[in-house]
Short mmCIF file of C-alpha atoms in Angstrom, two decimals:
data_model
loop_
_atom_site.label_atom_id
_atom_site.label_comp_id
_atom_site.label_asym_id
_atom_site.label_seq_id
_atom_site.Cartn_x
_atom_site.Cartn_y
_atom_site.Cartn_z
CA GLY N 1 101.61 122.99 121.19
CA ALA N 2 103.63 122.81 117.67
CA GLY N 3 105.17 119.86 116.83
CA VAL N 4 108.53 119.49 115.22
CA SER N 5 108.74 120.69 111.52
CA GLN N 6 110.65 120.58 108.62
CA THR N 7 110.43 122.10 105.53
CA PRO N 8 110.73 122.15 102.69
CA SER N 9 107.72 119.37 102.56
CA ASN N 10 108.80 118.07 98.75
CA LYS N 11 112.77 119.50 97.11
CA VAL N 12 113.22 118.13 93.72
CA THR N 13 116.79 117.84 92.59
CA GLU N 14 118.93 117.53 89.82
CA LYS N 15 122.12 115.16 90.63
CA GLY N 16 125.06 116.49 92.00
CA LYS N 17 122.72 119.73 93.18
CA TYR N 18 123.71 120.89 96.94
CA VAL N 19 120.39 121.09 99.06
CA GLU N 20 120.03 122.10 102.24
CA LEU N 21 117.16 120.52 104.50
CA ARG N 22 115.85 122.32 107.97
CA CYS N 23 114.19 120.97 110.80
CA ASP N 24 112.51 122.83 113.70
CA PRO N 25 112.32 120.98 117.13
CA ILE N 26 109.82 120.88 119.60
CA SER N 27 111.12 123.81 121.61
CA GLY N 28 113.21 122.95 124.84
CA HIS N 29 114.25 119.72 123.53
CA THR N 30 117.46 119.09 123.83
CA ALA N 31 117.72 116.44 121.11
CA LEU N 32 117.17 116.22 117.76
CA TYR N 33 117.23 113.09 115.63
CA TRP N 34 117.90 113.11 111.93
CA TYR N 35 116.16 109.24 109.45
CA ARG N 36 115.55 108.66 105.67
CA GLN N 37 113.15 106.10 105.33
CA SER N 38 113.38 103.82 101.57
CA LEU N 39 109.83 103.88 100.24
CA GLY N 40 108.38 100.37 101.78
CA GLN N 41 110.68 100.03 104.33
CA GLY N 42 111.86 101.67 107.97
CA PRO N 43 113.12 104.73 108.86
CA GLU N 44 117.34 104.56 109.52
CA PHE N 45 118.96 106.77 111.19
CA LEU N 46 121.79 108.85 110.07
CA ILE N 47 122.35 111.21 113.68
CA TYR N 48 121.73 112.73 116.30
CA PHE N 49 123.01 115.82 118.29
CA GLN N 50 122.23 116.05 121.72
CA GLY N 51 122.09 120.33 122.34
CA THR N 52 125.04 122.52 119.54
CA GLY N 53 127.09 118.81 119.36
CA ALA N 54 126.31 115.06 117.04
CA ALA N 55 126.43 112.91 119.28
CA ASP N 56 126.38 109.56 116.89
CA ASP N 57 126.81 110.46 113.34
CA SER N 58 127.63 107.35 113.00
CA GLY N 59 124.41 106.61 110.59
CA LEU N 60 125.31 109.51 107.75
CA PRO N 61 126.24 106.99 105.01
CA ASN N 62 129.95 109.26 103.84
CA ASP N 63 131.26 112.17 103.82
CA ARG N 64 128.22 114.31 101.26
CA PHE N 65 126.27 114.36 103.68
CA PHE N 66 126.32 116.86 107.18
CA ALA N 67 124.05 118.05 109.66
CA VAL N 68 124.54 121.60 111.96
CA ARG N 69 122.75 123.02 114.25
CA PRO N 70 124.68 126.12 115.81
CA GLU N 71 121.78 127.35 118.90
CA GLY N 72 121.30 123.74 119.42
CA SER N 73 117.52 123.85 117.78
CA VAL N 74 116.50 123.86 114.33
CA SER N 75 119.16 121.67 112.71
CA THR N 76 120.27 121.99 108.61
CA LEU N 77 120.70 118.30 106.23
CA LYS N 78 122.90 119.17 103.61
CA ILE N 79 124.18 117.09 100.42
CA GLN N 80 125.99 117.33 98.63
CA ARG N 81 126.85 116.61 94.65
CA THR N 82 123.24 114.86 95.38
CA GLU N 83 122.74 111.25 93.77
CA ARG N 84 119.23 109.46 92.66
CA GLY N 85 119.94 106.54 95.78
CA ASP N 86 120.00 110.25 97.82
CA SER N 87 115.87 110.27 96.92
CA ALA N 88 114.02 109.28 100.30
CA VAL N 89 111.80 111.55 102.72
CA TYR N 90 114.40 112.63 106.19
CA LEU N 91 112.41 112.67 108.76
CA CYS N 92 113.19 114.41 112.12
CA ALA N 93 112.99 114.02 115.34
CA SER N 94 113.26 115.78 118.78
CA SER N 95 113.23 114.37 122.13
CA TRP N 96 113.74 116.27 126.18
CA GLY N 97 116.85 113.94 125.81
CA ARG N 98 116.84 112.64 129.24
CA PRO N 99 115.74 110.49 130.98
CA ARG N 100 117.34 107.34 128.39
CA ASP N 101 115.14 104.77 129.19
CA THR N 102 111.65 107.26 128.82
CA ASP N 103 113.44 109.69 126.02
CA THR N 104 110.33 109.79 124.04
CA GLN N 105 111.12 111.13 120.02
CA TYR N 106 108.72 112.77 118.56
CA PHE N 107 108.56 112.99 114.89
CA GLY N 108 108.03 115.22 111.50
CA PRO N 109 105.81 114.65 108.70
CA GLY N 110 109.20 115.20 106.66
CA THR N 111 111.01 116.42 103.88
CA ARG N 112 110.65 113.85 99.98
CA LEU N 113 113.98 114.70 98.33
CA THR N 114 114.05 113.35 94.67
CA VAL N 115 116.40 113.33 93.39
CA LEU N 116 116.78 113.30 88.73
CA THR Z 1 120.21 91.55 107.81
CA GLN Z 2 118.08 93.08 110.11
CA LEU Z 3 117.89 93.84 113.72
CA LEU Z 4 114.07 93.51 113.43
CA GLU Z 5 112.52 91.84 111.05
CA GLN Z 6 109.48 91.73 111.14
CA SER Z 7 106.47 90.18 109.81
CA PRO Z 8 104.22 90.51 107.65
CA GLN Z 9 105.62 92.89 105.38
CA PHE Z 10 102.36 93.68 103.52
CA LEU Z 11 98.83 93.23 105.09
CA SER Z 12 95.33 93.10 103.68
CA ILE Z 13 92.24 92.53 105.71
CA GLN Z 14 88.68 93.22 105.71
CA GLU Z 15 87.23 95.09 108.83
CA GLY Z 16 86.55 93.15 111.61
CA GLU Z 17 89.32 90.40 110.69
CA ASN Z 18 91.71 90.23 113.95
CA LEU Z 19 95.57 90.17 112.95
CA THR Z 20 99.36 90.15 114.66
CA VAL Z 21 102.90 91.74 113.61
CA TYR Z 22 105.39 89.57 114.37
CA CYS Z 23 108.87 91.13 115.72
CA ASN Z 24 111.91 89.14 116.31
CA SER Z 25 115.51 89.67 116.49
CA SER Z 26 117.73 87.29 117.52
CA SER Z 27 118.96 90.49 119.97
CA VAL Z 28 118.09 91.03 123.03
CA PHE Z 29 117.04 94.23 124.28
CA SER Z 30 115.76 95.68 127.42
CA SER Z 31 112.68 97.94 125.55
CA LEU Z 32 111.08 98.04 122.29
CA GLN Z 33 108.82 99.89 120.58
CA TRP Z 34 105.92 100.61 118.29
CA TYR Z 35 104.30 102.93 116.11
CA ARG Z 36 102.72 104.03 114.06
CA GLN Z 37 103.03 105.65 110.69
CA GLU Z 38 100.96 107.63 107.51
CA PRO Z 39 101.76 107.97 105.14
CA GLY Z 40 102.91 111.58 104.40
CA GLU Z 41 103.63 111.95 108.51
CA GLY Z 42 106.65 111.22 110.65
CA PRO Z 43 106.02 107.85 112.72
CA VAL Z 44 103.85 108.18 115.69
CA LEU Z 45 104.77 106.12 119.31
CA LEU Z 46 102.22 103.49 120.37
CA VAL Z 47 103.26 101.70 123.20
CA THR Z 48 107.33 100.65 124.81
CA VAL Z 49 106.81 97.64 126.47
CA VAL Z 50 110.43 97.17 129.12
CA THR Z 51 109.25 93.72 131.36
CA GLY Z 52 110.21 90.34 129.73
CA GLY Z 53 106.46 88.42 129.48
CA GLU Z 54 105.00 92.21 129.32
CA VAL Z 55 101.45 93.48 127.87
CA LYS Z 56 100.17 95.94 127.27
CA LYS Z 57 96.80 96.41 125.64
CA LEU Z 58 95.76 100.53 124.05
CA LYS Z 59 92.07 99.96 123.28
CA ARG Z 60 92.43 97.69 120.65
CA LEU Z 61 95.74 96.72 120.44
CA THR Z 62 97.45 94.48 122.76
CA PHE Z 63 101.30 94.38 122.55
CA GLN Z 64 103.57 91.44 123.96
CA PHE Z 65 107.28 91.66 124.64
CA GLY Z 66 108.53 88.27 124.86
CA ASP Z 67 109.82 86.14 128.04
CA ALA Z 68 113.71 86.48 126.49
CA ARG Z 69 113.16 89.82 125.44
CA LYS Z 70 114.62 89.26 121.41
CA ASP Z 71 110.76 90.05 120.20
CA SER Z 72 106.59 91.62 120.89
CA SER Z 73 104.17 91.01 118.95
CA LEU Z 74 101.20 93.54 117.90
CA HIS Z 75 97.45 91.80 117.86
CA ILE Z 76 94.91 94.45 116.44
CA THR Z 77 90.84 92.69 117.21
CA ALA Z 78 88.60 94.02 115.29
CA ALA Z 79 89.83 96.00 112.13
CA GLN Z 80 88.21 99.37 111.28
CA PRO Z 81 90.05 101.27 108.82
CA GLY Z 82 91.32 103.40 111.15
CA ASP Z 83 93.42 101.14 111.51
CA THR Z 84 95.10 101.23 108.38
CA GLY Z 85 98.78 102.01 107.99
CA LEU Z 86 102.56 101.06 108.27
CA TYR Z 87 103.68 99.41 111.90
CA LEU Z 88 106.35 99.55 113.28
CA CYS Z 89 108.62 98.80 115.99
CA ALA Z 90 112.25 99.66 117.05
CA ALA Z 91 114.83 99.51 119.21
CA ASP Z 92 116.63 102.11 121.59
CA GLN Z 93 120.61 101.33 120.56
CA GLY Z 94 122.36 104.72 123.00
CA GLY Z 95 119.87 107.52 121.37
CA LYS Z 96 119.55 105.80 117.54
CA LEU Z 97 116.50 103.58 117.06
CA ILE Z 98 116.40 100.95 115.42
CA PHE Z 99 113.39 99.68 113.17
CA GLY Z 100 112.30 96.82 111.40
CA GLN Z 101 111.87 97.85 107.54
CA GLY Z 102 107.57 97.38 108.94
CA THR Z 103 104.10 96.09 108.50
CA GLU Z 104 102.36 98.02 105.81
CA LEU Z 105 98.14 97.10 106.77
CA SER Z 106 95.20 98.20 104.08
CA VAL Z 107 91.74 97.47 106.96
CA LYS Z 108 88.30 97.03 103.83
CA PRO Z 109 85.55 98.76 103.89
#
């Protein structure tokens, strides 16, 4: 079956521009997660949706970052006024959502964002 | 300060050698997970360890959870070039995963 897909696979933008990154979760998964991975590091949590609502957005670094999931399926991560430090691979994952202790997150291949 | 400290950060070995990767913390966890990530791909779950002292085997990979549930190790026997990748440990903190910084393993034929 289809896994988590992310588009685009690569995005190059200029400092100060706005970007949108899209995530299509596995069909039926109610939970969706965004992570950011810098070179040589493990993924860093950004935000987690349960259905349409953000259950935990404590990892968003500042108010330039925003994510939505209006219909409880596809999610978009939006970054305003991009900075060079935003360059990273942005990973999306999805899961069934419960029961929590046996819930496995399935990751997409990521979007590599480069801010020049 | 990382919640999960992995060591070593880099490991380059010859095919057939054994190796161990460590994941340590000062915190107690209800479970720890191990992932493998290949270039251009997202992490893939290998195993979840739940009980202190637990040992799980996945072919040539052996995972152990410390008795105090603060640390874990991954041992690979007779490594093969196909084992090359980034190995990550992670803890579930209320839904979000907190990852270690990873161990980059390179197995040369």
